[in-house]
Coordinates of C-alpha atoms in Angstrom, one line a residue:
M1 CA -39.5 77.6 24.1
S2 CA -40.7 74.4 25.7
E3 CA -38.1 71.9 26.8
V4 CA -37.6 69.0 24.4
K5 CA -38.5 65.8 26.2
P6 CA -36.1 62.8 25.8
D7 CA -37.4 60.2 23.5
I8 CA -38.1 57.1 25.7
K9 CA -39.1 53.8 24.0
I10 CA -39.8 50.7 26.1
F11 CA -40.3 47.8 23.8
V12 CA -42.8 45.3 25.1
S13 CA -42.3 41.8 23.6
H14 CA -45.5 40.0 22.7
R15 CA -46.2 36.4 21.7
I16 CA -47.6 35.6 18.3
D17 CA -49.8 32.8 19.6
Q18 CA -51.7 34.9 22.1
D19 CA -53.3 38.3 22.0
S20 CA -52.4 40.1 25.2
E21 CA -53.6 43.3 26.7
T22 CA -51.6 46.4 26.1
I23 CA -51.2 49.5 28.2
D24 CA -52.2 52.9 26.6
N25 CA -48.9 54.7 27.2
P26 CA -46.8 56.4 24.4
L27 CA -43.6 55.1 26.1
F28 CA -44.6 51.5 25.3
V29 CA -43.8 50.1 21.9
N30 CA -45.5 46.8 21.5
V31 CA -43.7 44.4 19.2
R32 CA -44.4 40.8 18.2
C33 CA -41.6 38.5 19.1
G34 CA -40.7 36.1 16.3
A35 CA -43.0 37.9 13.9
V36 CA -41.5 36.0 10.9
Y37 CA -43.5 33.0 12.0
D38 CA -46.8 34.9 12.5
T39 CA -49.3 33.5 10.0
R40 CA -52.2 35.7 11.2
E41 CA -53.8 38.2 8.8
N42 CA -54.4 41.9 9.4
V43 CA -52.1 42.2 12.4
S44 CA -51.4 45.8 13.2
M45 CA -48.8 45.4 16.0
L46 CA -45.2 46.0 14.9
G47 CA -43.1 42.9 14.3
D48 CA -39.4 42.2 14.9
D49 CA -39.0 40.9 11.3
T50 CA -38.3 44.1 9.4
G51 CA -35.0 45.7 8.6
D52 CA -31.9 44.2 10.3
N53 CA -33.4 41.4 12.4
I54 CA -33.0 38.0 14.0
S55 CA -36.7 37.2 14.2
E56 CA -36.1 33.6 13.2
K57 CA -34.2 33.0 16.4
R58 CA -37.2 33.5 18.6
E59 CA -37.3 29.9 19.9
S60 CA -33.8 30.2 21.4
F61 CA -33.3 34.0 21.9
C62 CA -36.8 34.6 23.3
E63 CA -37.5 38.4 23.7
L64 CA -33.9 39.2 22.8
T65 CA -35.0 39.2 19.1
V66 CA -37.2 42.2 19.9
Q67 CA -34.3 44.0 21.7
Y68 CA -32.0 43.3 18.7
W69 CA -34.6 44.8 16.3
A70 CA -35.0 47.9 18.5
W71 CA -31.2 48.3 18.6
K72 CA -30.8 48.0 14.9
N73 CA -33.9 49.8 13.6
V74 CA -35.1 52.4 16.1
K75 CA -33.6 55.7 17.3
A76 CA -34.3 56.8 20.9
D77 CA -32.7 58.5 23.9
Y78 CA -33.7 55.7 26.3
Y79 CA -34.4 52.0 25.4
G80 CA -36.2 49.5 27.5
L81 CA -37.4 45.9 27.3
F82 CA -40.5 44.6 29.0
H83 CA -42.6 41.4 28.5
Y84 CA -46.2 41.0 27.5
R85 CA -46.9 39.8 31.1
R86 CA -44.2 41.5 33.1
Y87 CA -43.8 45.2 33.8
L88 CA -42.0 47.2 36.5
N89 CA -43.7 48.9 39.4
F90 CA -43.3 52.7 39.0
S91 CA -45.4 53.6 42.0
K92 CA -44.1 54.9 45.3
F93 CA -45.2 51.8 47.1
N94 CA -43.6 48.4 47.6
F95 CA -46.1 45.6 47.2
L96 CA -46.2 42.1 48.6
E97 CA -44.1 39.7 46.6
D98 CA -44.4 36.0 46.1
E99 CA -41.6 33.6 47.3
Y100 CA -39.6 34.2 44.1
G101 CA -39.7 38.0 44.3
S102 CA -42.6 38.9 41.9
V103 CA -45.6 41.0 42.6
I104 CA -48.5 38.9 41.4
E105 CA -51.4 40.5 39.7
E106 CA -54.1 38.9 37.5
Y107 CA -55.2 41.4 34.8
I108 CA -53.7 44.1 32.8
N109 CA -56.2 46.9 32.7
L110 CA -56.6 50.6 33.5
N111 CA -57.0 50.0 37.2
T112 CA -53.8 47.9 37.5
A113 CA -51.9 50.3 35.3
N114 CA -52.8 53.1 37.7
I115 CA -51.9 51.0 40.7
Y116 CA -48.4 50.5 39.4
N117 CA -48.2 54.0 38.0
L118 CA -47.6 52.8 34.4
Q119 CA -48.4 56.3 33.1
E120 CA -46.2 58.5 31.0
N121 CA -45.6 61.4 33.3
R122 CA -44.7 59.3 36.4
M123 CA -42.5 57.0 34.4
R124 CA -40.8 59.7 32.4
S125 CA -39.9 61.7 35.6
L126 CA -38.3 58.6 37.1
I127 CA -36.6 57.3 34.0
T128 CA -34.8 60.5 33.3
K129 CA -33.2 60.6 36.7
Y130 CA -31.2 57.4 36.2
D131 CA -28.8 55.8 33.7
I132 CA -30.3 52.4 34.2
I133 CA -33.6 51.2 35.6
V134 CA -33.7 47.4 36.1
S135 CA -35.8 44.8 37.8
K136 CA -35.0 44.4 41.5
R137 CA -32.4 41.9 42.4
R138 CA -33.6 38.7 43.9
D139 CA -31.7 36.8 46.6
V140 CA -31.7 33.2 45.5
S141 CA -30.7 32.1 49.1
K142 CA -34.1 33.2 50.2
F143 CA -36.0 31.2 47.6
P144 CA -37.8 28.1 49.0
E145 CA -34.9 26.0 47.7
K146 CA -32.3 28.2 49.6
F147 CA -29.7 28.2 46.8
K148 CA -26.2 29.1 47.9
S149 CA -25.4 30.9 44.6
I150 CA -26.7 32.0 41.2
R151 CA -24.6 29.2 39.8
E152 CA -26.3 26.6 42.0
H153 CA -29.7 28.0 41.0
W154 CA -28.8 27.4 37.4
N155 CA -27.5 23.9 38.0
A156 CA -30.6 22.9 39.9
S157 CA -32.8 23.4 36.8
K158 CA -34.0 20.1 35.2
D159 CA -34.0 21.8 31.7
L160 CA -30.8 23.8 31.9
H161 CA -27.3 22.2 31.7
K162 CA -24.3 22.9 34.0
A163 CA -21.9 22.7 31.1
D164 CA -23.6 25.5 29.3
L165 CA -22.9 28.0 32.1
E166 CA -19.3 27.0 31.9
I167 CA -19.3 27.5 28.1
M168 CA -20.7 31.0 28.7
L169 CA -17.8 31.8 31.1
Q170 CA -15.3 30.5 28.5
V171 CA -16.8 32.7 25.8
I172 CA -16.6 35.7 28.1
A173 CA -13.0 34.9 29.0
H174 CA -12.1 34.7 25.3
M175 CA -14.1 37.6 23.9
Y176 CA -14.2 40.1 26.8
P177 CA -11.6 39.0 29.4
E178 CA -12.1 42.2 31.4
Y179 CA -15.6 40.9 32.3
Y180 CA -14.4 37.5 33.4
T181 CA -13.8 38.3 37.0
S182 CA -17.1 40.1 37.3
A183 CA -18.8 37.1 35.8
I184 CA -17.3 34.7 38.3
E185 CA -18.1 37.0 41.2
Y186 CA -21.7 37.5 40.0
L187 CA -22.4 33.8 39.5
N188 CA -20.9 32.9 42.9
G189 CA -23.1 35.5 44.6
V190 CA -26.8 35.2 45.6
E191 CA -28.3 38.4 44.2
S192 CA -29.6 38.0 40.6
Y193 CA -31.4 40.1 38.0
F194 CA -34.0 38.0 36.4
C195 CA -36.2 38.4 33.2
A196 CA -33.7 40.7 31.3
M197 CA -36.0 43.7 31.9
H198 CA -34.4 47.1 31.9
I199 CA -34.4 50.7 30.7
M200 CA -31.1 52.3 29.7
K201 CA -29.8 55.5 28.3
R202 CA -28.8 55.2 24.6
D203 CA -25.1 55.0 25.0
L204 CA -25.3 52.4 27.7
F205 CA -27.9 50.4 25.7
Y206 CA -25.7 50.4 22.7
N207 CA -22.7 49.3 24.7
Y208 CA -24.8 46.6 26.3
C209 CA -26.0 45.3 22.9
E210 CA -22.6 45.5 21.3
W211 CA -21.3 43.4 24.1
L212 CA -24.3 41.0 24.5
Y213 CA -25.1 39.8 21.0
P214 CA -21.6 38.7 19.9
I215 CA -21.6 36.5 23.0
L216 CA -25.1 35.1 22.2
F217 CA -24.2 34.3 18.6
K218 CA -21.1 32.5 19.8
L219 CA -23.0 30.6 22.4
E220 CA -25.5 29.6 19.7
K221 CA -22.7 27.9 17.8
E222 CA -21.0 26.4 20.8
I223 CA -24.0 24.8 22.5
D224 CA -25.8 21.8 20.9
I225 CA -29.5 22.0 21.9
S226 CA -30.7 19.4 19.5
T227 CA -31.5 16.9 22.3
Y228 CA -32.8 19.5 24.8
T229 CA -36.3 19.9 26.1
V230 CA -38.5 22.7 24.8
E231 CA -37.5 24.9 27.7
G232 CA -33.9 23.8 27.4
Q233 CA -33.8 25.0 23.8
R234 CA -34.3 28.5 25.3
T235 CA -30.9 28.2 26.9
V236 CA -29.4 31.2 25.1
G237 CA -32.3 33.3 26.3
H238 CA -31.8 32.0 29.9
L239 CA -28.1 32.8 29.7
A240 CA -28.9 36.3 28.5
E241 CA -30.7 36.9 31.8
R242 CA -27.4 36.1 33.6
L243 CA -25.4 38.2 31.1
L244 CA -27.5 41.3 31.9
G245 CA -26.7 40.8 35.6
I246 CA -23.0 40.4 34.8
F247 CA -23.1 43.6 32.6
I248 CA -24.7 45.7 35.4
Y249 CA -22.4 44.2 38.1
H250 CA -19.3 45.0 36.1
I251 CA -20.5 48.6 35.4
K252 CA -21.2 49.2 39.1
I253 CA -17.7 48.1 40.0
N254 CA -16.0 50.1 37.4
N255 CA -18.2 53.2 37.4
P256 CA -19.4 53.9 41.0
C257 CA -21.1 57.1 39.9
I258 CA -23.5 55.4 37.6
K259 CA -27.1 55.9 38.7
I260 CA -29.1 52.7 38.8
K261 CA -32.7 52.3 40.1
E262 CA -34.2 48.9 40.9
L263 CA -38.0 48.4 40.7
Q264 CA -40.2 45.5 41.6
T265 CA -41.3 43.1 38.8
V266 CA -45.1 42.8 38.4
L267 CA -46.2 39.5 36.9
F268 CA -49.6 39.5 35.3
T269 CA -51.0 35.9 35.4
K270 CA -53.9 36.5 33.0
P271 CA -52.5 38.9 30.4
E272 CA -54.8 37.7 27.6
K273 CA -56.8 40.3 25.8
K274 CA -60.3 40.4 27.1
V275 CA -63.1 40.4 24.6
Q276 CA -65.5 43.2 25.5
Y277 CA -68.4 41.9 23.6
L278 CA -69.5 39.2 21.2
I279 CA -71.2 39.4 17.8
P280 CA -73.7 36.8 16.7
A281 CA -72.0 33.6 15.7
H282 CA -74.2 33.2 12.6
D283 CA -75.6 35.6 10.1
D284 CA -77.8 33.3 7.9
T285 CA -81.0 35.2 7.6
N286 CA -82.7 31.9 6.5
K287 CA -82.4 30.6 10.1
N288 CA -83.9 31.7 13.3
I289 CA -80.9 32.5 15.6
I290 CA -81.5 31.6 19.2
P291 CA -78.9 33.1 21.6
I292 CA -78.6 31.1 24.8
V293 CA -76.4 32.1 27.7
F294 CA -75.2 29.9 30.6
A295 CA -73.0 30.9 33.5
S296 CA -70.5 28.3 34.8
N297 CA -67.3 27.6 36.6
N298 CA -64.9 24.7 36.0
A299 CA -66.5 22.5 38.7
F300 CA -70.0 23.0 37.2
A301 CA -68.9 22.5 33.5
P302 CA -69.9 18.8 33.3
V303 CA -73.4 19.5 34.7
C304 CA -73.8 22.4 32.3
S305 CA -72.9 20.1 29.4
V306 CA -76.0 18.0 30.2
A307 CA -78.2 21.0 29.9
I308 CA -76.6 21.8 26.5
Q309 CA -77.0 18.2 25.4
S310 CA -80.7 18.4 26.2
I311 CA -81.0 21.4 24.0
I312 CA -79.3 19.6 21.2
Q313 CA -81.5 16.6 21.4
N314 CA -84.7 18.7 21.2
S315 CA -83.4 21.2 18.6
N316 CA -84.7 21.9 15.1
A317 CA -82.5 22.1 12.0
D318 CA -84.3 25.3 10.9
N319 CA -82.8 27.2 13.9
Y320 CA -79.3 28.2 14.7
Y321 CA -78.4 27.9 18.4
D322 CA -75.7 30.4 19.5
I323 CA -74.7 29.2 23.0
I324 CA -72.4 31.4 25.1
I325 CA -71.0 30.2 28.4
L326 CA -69.9 33.0 30.7
E327 CA -67.1 31.6 32.8
S328 CA -64.1 32.4 35.0
D329 CA -61.9 29.3 35.2
I330 CA -63.0 26.6 32.9
T331 CA -60.0 24.5 31.9
D332 CA -59.0 23.9 28.3
Y333 CA -59.9 20.2 28.8
N334 CA -63.4 21.0 29.9
K335 CA -63.8 23.5 27.1
K336 CA -62.8 20.8 24.7
M337 CA -65.2 18.3 26.2
T338 CA -68.1 20.8 26.0
L339 CA -67.2 21.8 22.4
S340 CA -67.3 18.1 21.4
L341 CA -71.1 18.2 22.0
V342 CA -71.7 20.2 18.9
K343 CA -68.9 18.8 16.7
G344 CA -70.3 18.3 13.2
R345 CA -73.5 20.2 14.0
E346 CA -73.8 23.1 11.6
N347 CA -76.6 24.8 13.4
F348 CA -74.9 25.0 16.8
S349 CA -72.1 27.1 18.2
I350 CA -70.6 27.1 21.7
R351 CA -68.4 30.0 22.8
F352 CA -66.7 30.8 26.1
F353 CA -66.5 34.4 27.5
H354 CA -64.2 35.1 30.4
A355 CA -66.4 37.4 32.5
S356 CA -64.8 37.7 35.9
D357 CA -62.8 40.8 35.2
L358 CA -66.0 42.7 34.5
I359 CA -67.3 42.3 38.1
R360 CA -64.1 42.4 40.1
N361 CA -64.6 45.9 41.3
Y362 CA -68.0 45.1 42.8
N363 CA -68.8 43.6 46.2
L364 CA -70.8 40.6 44.9
V365 CA -71.3 38.0 47.6
A366 CA -71.1 34.3 47.1
N367 CA -72.2 31.7 49.7
E368 CA -72.7 28.0 50.1
H369 CA -75.7 28.1 47.9
I370 CA -74.6 30.3 45.1
T371 CA -71.3 31.1 43.3
V372 CA -70.2 34.5 42.0
E373 CA -71.0 33.2 38.5
T374 CA -74.7 33.7 39.2
Y375 CA -74.2 37.5 38.8
Y376 CA -72.9 37.1 35.3
R377 CA -76.5 37.3 34.0
F378 CA -76.3 41.0 34.6
L379 CA -73.4 41.2 32.0
I380 CA -75.5 39.9 29.1
Q381 CA -76.8 43.2 28.0
D382 CA -73.3 44.5 27.4
I383 CA -71.6 41.3 26.2
L384 CA -74.2 40.7 23.5
P385 CA -75.0 44.3 22.2
H386 CA -76.2 43.0 18.8
Y387 CA -79.0 41.0 20.3
E388 CA -82.3 42.5 21.5
K389 CA -83.5 39.3 23.1
V390 CA -81.5 36.6 24.9
L391 CA -82.4 33.3 26.7
Y392 CA -80.6 32.8 30.0
L393 CA -80.6 29.3 31.5
D394 CA -79.2 28.0 34.8
G395 CA -76.9 25.0 34.2
D396 CA -78.7 22.7 36.6
L397 CA -81.6 21.9 34.3
V398 CA -82.6 19.9 31.3
C399 CA -84.8 20.9 28.4
N400 CA -87.5 18.5 27.1
R401 CA -88.7 20.9 24.4
D402 CA -87.1 23.0 21.7
V403 CA -86.1 26.2 23.5
A404 CA -86.8 28.0 20.2
E405 CA -90.4 27.9 21.2
L406 CA -89.6 29.7 24.4
Y407 CA -87.5 32.2 22.6
S408 CA -90.3 33.0 20.1
I409 CA -92.5 34.4 22.9
D410 CA -93.2 38.1 22.3
I411 CA -91.9 40.2 25.2
S412 CA -92.2 43.6 23.6
G413 CA -92.5 46.3 26.3
Y414 CA -91.4 43.9 29.0
M415 CA -87.9 43.6 30.6
L416 CA -88.1 39.9 30.8
A417 CA -90.2 36.8 30.9
A418 CA -90.0 34.3 33.8
A419 CA -92.1 31.7 35.6
H420 CA -93.5 32.3 39.1
D421 CA -91.5 30.8 42.0
P422 CA -93.9 28.3 43.7
D423 CA -91.4 27.5 46.4
L424 CA -90.9 31.1 47.5
V425 CA -94.6 31.9 47.2
G426 CA -95.4 28.8 49.2
Q427 CA -93.1 30.0 52.0
L428 CA -95.0 33.2 52.2
N429 CA -98.1 31.3 53.4
L430 CA -96.4 29.2 56.0
P431 CA -97.2 30.0 59.6
N432 CA -95.1 32.8 61.2
S433 CA -93.4 33.6 57.9
D434 CA -92.0 37.1 57.5
G435 CA -91.5 36.7 53.8
V436 CA -94.3 39.0 52.7
R437 CA -92.9 41.8 54.9
Y438 CA -89.4 41.2 53.4
L439 CA -90.6 41.4 49.8
I440 CA -92.6 44.5 50.4
R441 CA -90.1 46.4 52.5
E442 CA -86.8 45.3 50.9
L443 CA -87.8 44.5 47.3
K444 CA -90.6 47.1 47.1
L445 CA -92.9 44.6 45.5
D446 CA -96.6 45.6 45.2
N447 CA -97.7 42.0 45.1
P448 CA -95.2 39.6 46.7
Y449 CA -97.1 36.6 45.2
D450 CA -95.8 37.7 41.8
Y451 CA -92.2 36.8 42.7
F452 CA -90.5 34.9 39.9
Q453 CA -87.8 32.3 39.7
A454 CA -84.7 33.5 37.8
G455 CA -83.3 30.1 36.6
V456 CA -85.0 30.5 33.2
L457 CA -85.1 34.1 31.9
L458 CA -86.1 35.4 28.5
L459 CA -84.4 38.7 28.6
N460 CA -85.4 41.8 26.6
V461 CA -81.9 43.1 26.7
K462 CA -82.8 46.2 24.7
E463 CA -85.3 47.3 27.4
M464 CA -82.9 46.3 30.2
R465 CA -80.2 48.5 28.6
K466 CA -82.7 51.4 28.5
A467 CA -83.7 50.9 32.1
Y468 CA -80.3 50.5 33.8
S469 CA -76.6 50.5 32.8
L470 CA -74.4 47.5 33.6
Q471 CA -72.8 49.6 36.4
Q472 CA -76.2 50.2 37.9
W473 CA -77.1 46.5 37.8
L474 CA -73.9 45.5 39.5
T475 CA -74.3 48.3 42.1
F476 CA -77.8 47.0 42.9
A477 CA -76.4 43.5 43.2
S478 CA -73.7 44.6 45.6
K479 CA -76.4 45.1 48.2
R480 CA -77.0 42.0 50.4
Y481 CA -80.3 40.4 49.6
K482 CA -81.7 37.1 50.9
Y483 CA -81.9 35.6 47.4
S484 CA -79.1 37.6 45.8
D485 CA -79.4 38.3 42.1
Q486 CA -82.9 36.8 41.9
D487 CA -84.1 39.4 44.4
V488 CA -82.4 42.2 42.4
L489 CA -84.2 41.2 39.2
N490 CA -87.6 40.9 41.0
R491 CA -87.1 44.4 42.5
Y492 CA -85.9 46.3 39.5
C493 CA -88.0 44.6 36.9
K494 CA -91.2 45.0 38.9
G495 CA -94.2 45.6 36.7
R496 CA -92.4 44.7 33.5
V497 CA -92.4 40.9 33.8
K498 CA -94.3 38.6 31.5
Y499 CA -95.1 35.4 33.3
L500 CA -94.3 32.1 31.6
N501 CA -96.1 28.8 31.8
M502 CA -94.5 27.1 34.8
A503 CA -93.7 24.1 32.5
W504 CA -90.8 26.3 31.2
N505 CA -89.2 26.2 34.7
M506 CA -90.6 23.3 36.7
L507 CA -88.8 23.0 40.0
I508 CA -88.2 19.4 41.3
D509 CA -89.3 18.2 44.7
C510 CA -86.7 17.9 47.4
D511 CA -86.8 15.3 50.2
N512 CA -90.5 14.7 49.4
Y513 CA -91.0 18.0 51.3
R514 CA -90.9 20.9 48.9
V515 CA -94.0 19.9 47.0
P516 CA -96.3 18.5 49.7
V517 CA -95.4 21.1 52.3
I518 CA -94.1 24.3 50.7
I519 CA -95.5 24.5 47.1
K520 CA -98.8 23.1 48.3
S521 CA -98.9 26.2 50.6
A522 CA -98.8 28.5 47.6
T523 CA -101.9 30.1 46.2
G524 CA -104.4 27.6 44.8
A525 CA -103.8 28.9 41.3
L526 CA -100.1 28.5 41.5
Y527 CA -100.3 25.1 43.0
R528 CA -102.6 23.9 40.3
E529 CA -100.3 25.4 37.6
Y530 CA -97.3 23.6 39.2
Q531 CA -99.1 20.3 39.2
E532 CA -100.0 20.7 35.5
A533 CA -96.3 21.5 34.8
R534 CA -95.2 18.3 36.5
K535 CA -97.3 16.3 34.1
N536 CA -95.4 17.6 31.0
P537 CA -92.5 19.8 32.0
Y538 CA -90.7 21.6 29.2
I539 CA -87.7 22.5 31.4
I540 CA -86.9 20.5 34.5
H541 CA -84.9 22.6 37.0
F542 CA -82.9 20.7 39.6
A543 CA -82.9 23.7 42.0
G544 CA -82.3 22.8 45.6
H545 CA -79.9 20.7 47.6
Q546 CA -80.7 17.4 45.9
K547 CA -78.9 16.9 42.6
P548 CA -79.2 13.8 40.4
W549 CA -75.5 13.8 39.6
K550 CA -74.7 13.6 43.3
Q551 CA -77.2 11.1 44.8
R552 CA -79.9 8.6 44.0
G553 CA -83.6 9.0 44.4
V554 CA -83.8 12.6 43.1
D555 CA -87.1 13.7 41.7
F556 CA -87.1 13.4 37.8
E557 CA -83.6 12.0 37.9
H558 CA -84.4 9.8 34.9
E559 CA -84.7 12.9 32.8
F560 CA -81.2 14.0 33.8
W561 CA -79.7 10.6 33.0
K562 CA -81.5 10.5 29.6
Y563 CA -79.2 13.3 28.4
A564 CA -76.2 12.7 30.7
R565 CA -75.4 9.4 29.0
N566 CA -74.8 11.2 25.7
T567 CA -72.1 13.6 27.2
P568 CA -68.4 12.9 27.6
Y569 CA -68.9 13.1 31.3
Y570 CA -71.2 10.1 31.7
E571 CA -68.6 7.8 33.3
Q572 CA -67.6 10.6 35.7
F573 CA -71.2 11.1 36.8
L574 CA -71.6 7.4 37.4
L575 CA -68.4 7.4 39.5
N576 CA -69.7 10.3 41.6
I577 CA -73.0 8.5 42.2
F578 CA -71.3 5.3 43.1
S579 CA -69.0 7.1 45.6
S580 CA -72.0 8.8 47.2
V581 CA -74.1 5.7 47.5
Y582 CA -71.4 3.5 49.0
N583 CA -68.7 4.4 51.4
Q584 CA -65.4 2.6 51.7
T585 CA -66.9 -0.3 53.7
G586 CA -69.4 -1.0 51.0
H587 CA -72.4 0.3 52.9
P588 CA -74.8 3.0 51.8
S589 CA -73.2 6.3 52.7
I590 CA -76.5 7.9 53.9
G591 CA -76.3 5.7 57.1
V592 CA -76.7 7.4 60.4
K593 CA -75.5 10.8 59.2
G594 CA -78.2 11.0 56.6
A595 CA -80.9 9.8 58.9
V596 CA -79.9 12.4 61.6
K597 CA -79.9 15.2 59.0
I598 CA -83.4 14.3 57.8
Y599 CA -84.6 14.0 61.4
I600 CA -83.2 17.4 62.3
R601 CA -84.7 19.1 59.3
K602 CA -88.2 17.8 60.0
K603 CA -88.1 18.8 63.7
A604 CA -86.7 22.2 62.7
D605 CA -89.6 22.8 60.3
I606 CA -92.0 22.3 63.3
F607 CA -90.4 24.6 65.8
F608 CA -88.7 27.0 63.3
P609 CA -90.9 27.3 60.2
I610 CA -89.4 28.1 56.9
G611 CA -89.3 31.9 56.1
T612 CA -89.3 33.0 59.8
K613 CA -86.7 35.2 61.4
R614 CA -86.0 32.7 64.2
R615 CA -85.3 30.0 61.6
R616 CA -82.6 32.2 60.0
I617 CA -81.0 32.9 63.4
V618 CA -81.0 29.2 64.3
K619 CA -79.4 28.4 60.9
R620 CA -76.6 30.8 61.5
I621 CA -75.9 29.3 64.9
F622 CA -76.2 25.6 64.0
R623 CA -75.0 25.5 60.4
P624 CA -71.4 24.6 61.4
L625 CA -72.7 21.6 63.4
L626 CA -74.9 20.5 60.6
R627 CA -72.0 20.4 58.2
R628 CA -70.7 17.4 60.1
F629 CA -73.5 15.4 58.6
K630 CA -72.8 16.3 55.0

């Protein structure tokens, strides 16, 4: 007969106002803390509001309502309590801790679960060797504040009250006098068990709960929290952390043979459940649905809002615009400001998709010209599985035409549609340029002059899925290319690109140099197409180092401001411009630095032509010096 395995249940306390990731492990029992207050529908996770429970005490007892529910309603051989964002490290390795003794990790996923060995077999083999497993003691004297005792640590909190710790001691002295000396010694010491996380054998767990909860109920009556802060109203829960330490300290003194194992605490800073994909935001068959994707970070959110505003001002009521922003760190404030753009507009939706976790295992290189968000465009085919065609736009552009016209272009059989890149093609024809050689050797292009600009892409995601998986795209992008993701798309979409009218992606001039020197060096056909696009650009792309939200005198800057003034960031943009034009003395900030920078650039173009190998070498050597003139 096979050996009967002990029944181990570790109850993981979850918030009702946040969907957090869970770990696929039969030892973990996920329970909603304060479920009696949960107003959501169709929630499948267990709640602490059935049977004998104190779910209504969530605000003061915190995760101890889950522990109480487990004690009163579930039978097991081992009981444990973890938090939705805190687990113990069951691996054989000790990891670097922060100054307060926690191992800091961002995401809960299969990879991190493996790193910390949060798997049934490893956990079971360790748990059954001990009577108690608890979070590792932390020495408060080694905290940055260098507290002299656990008591001093409590007293230093702005939300917790010195008198409440004394009330706890009085309650212990009255109810369990045999614990009083242990309580005093523990609080006067420097080693504390935080977070109330533990795993105990059944008898110990029952003893612990039978001792703990009468104390907590008494404290609830003795302590008036009516004038406390929100955090202060969790005083009972904070005291419970100290009580766990007192309980273990007392047991160790009175039962030296008890087997206790301490493990590191792992704090996951981003435990929120990751949405794997999005469904269309609208299902009205009477409207044309236009999915539009941007990629942005928090710093770029204001600029991206101008692009969105330009789409709004040129939209058509017969269309529904499903805007998705792939992001990594946009704050709630900037999300709120962006969402305000479409408030009251029934044919618009803006959604945010946290995408950074999907690329974290790939070596995607950012530099001073691009951020890692530029690679998010490769995620579109998986994030939007219900769309066959998606419009991707860079955030540094404005649309002067309804993008529904662009979306309506038939790209059947193609992987994408994009406009030629007149800047890159112009560089190919400059003296001593090695660009043609690079595009043929590295990108395997049959015709280097067909290179396209990737700031405006009409993606046939159905065909892109057929051609390459997301993992393949990200592996391709992990290789170092001169123009990063744009080179990847040019290489692997070769021969399956439909070329757009350049008016759909009209690059601005920079320093009165890009157009007369570089683009004019492109093929005659491309130069003429570019000149026509400038007369009536559908999309104006502020690609390059000159940006209208940073400085004056930028090509087509009036088109940017036409839309920027209708965003919540208008005053912020004005302040940025004012700061860039005038320094603290009230003089134009371009001054000598700006003049020197322009002079150096013009001389460099003569002796080190754009696109040549020697120019790239010189840039690597002198870029640190040139930064002084920024």
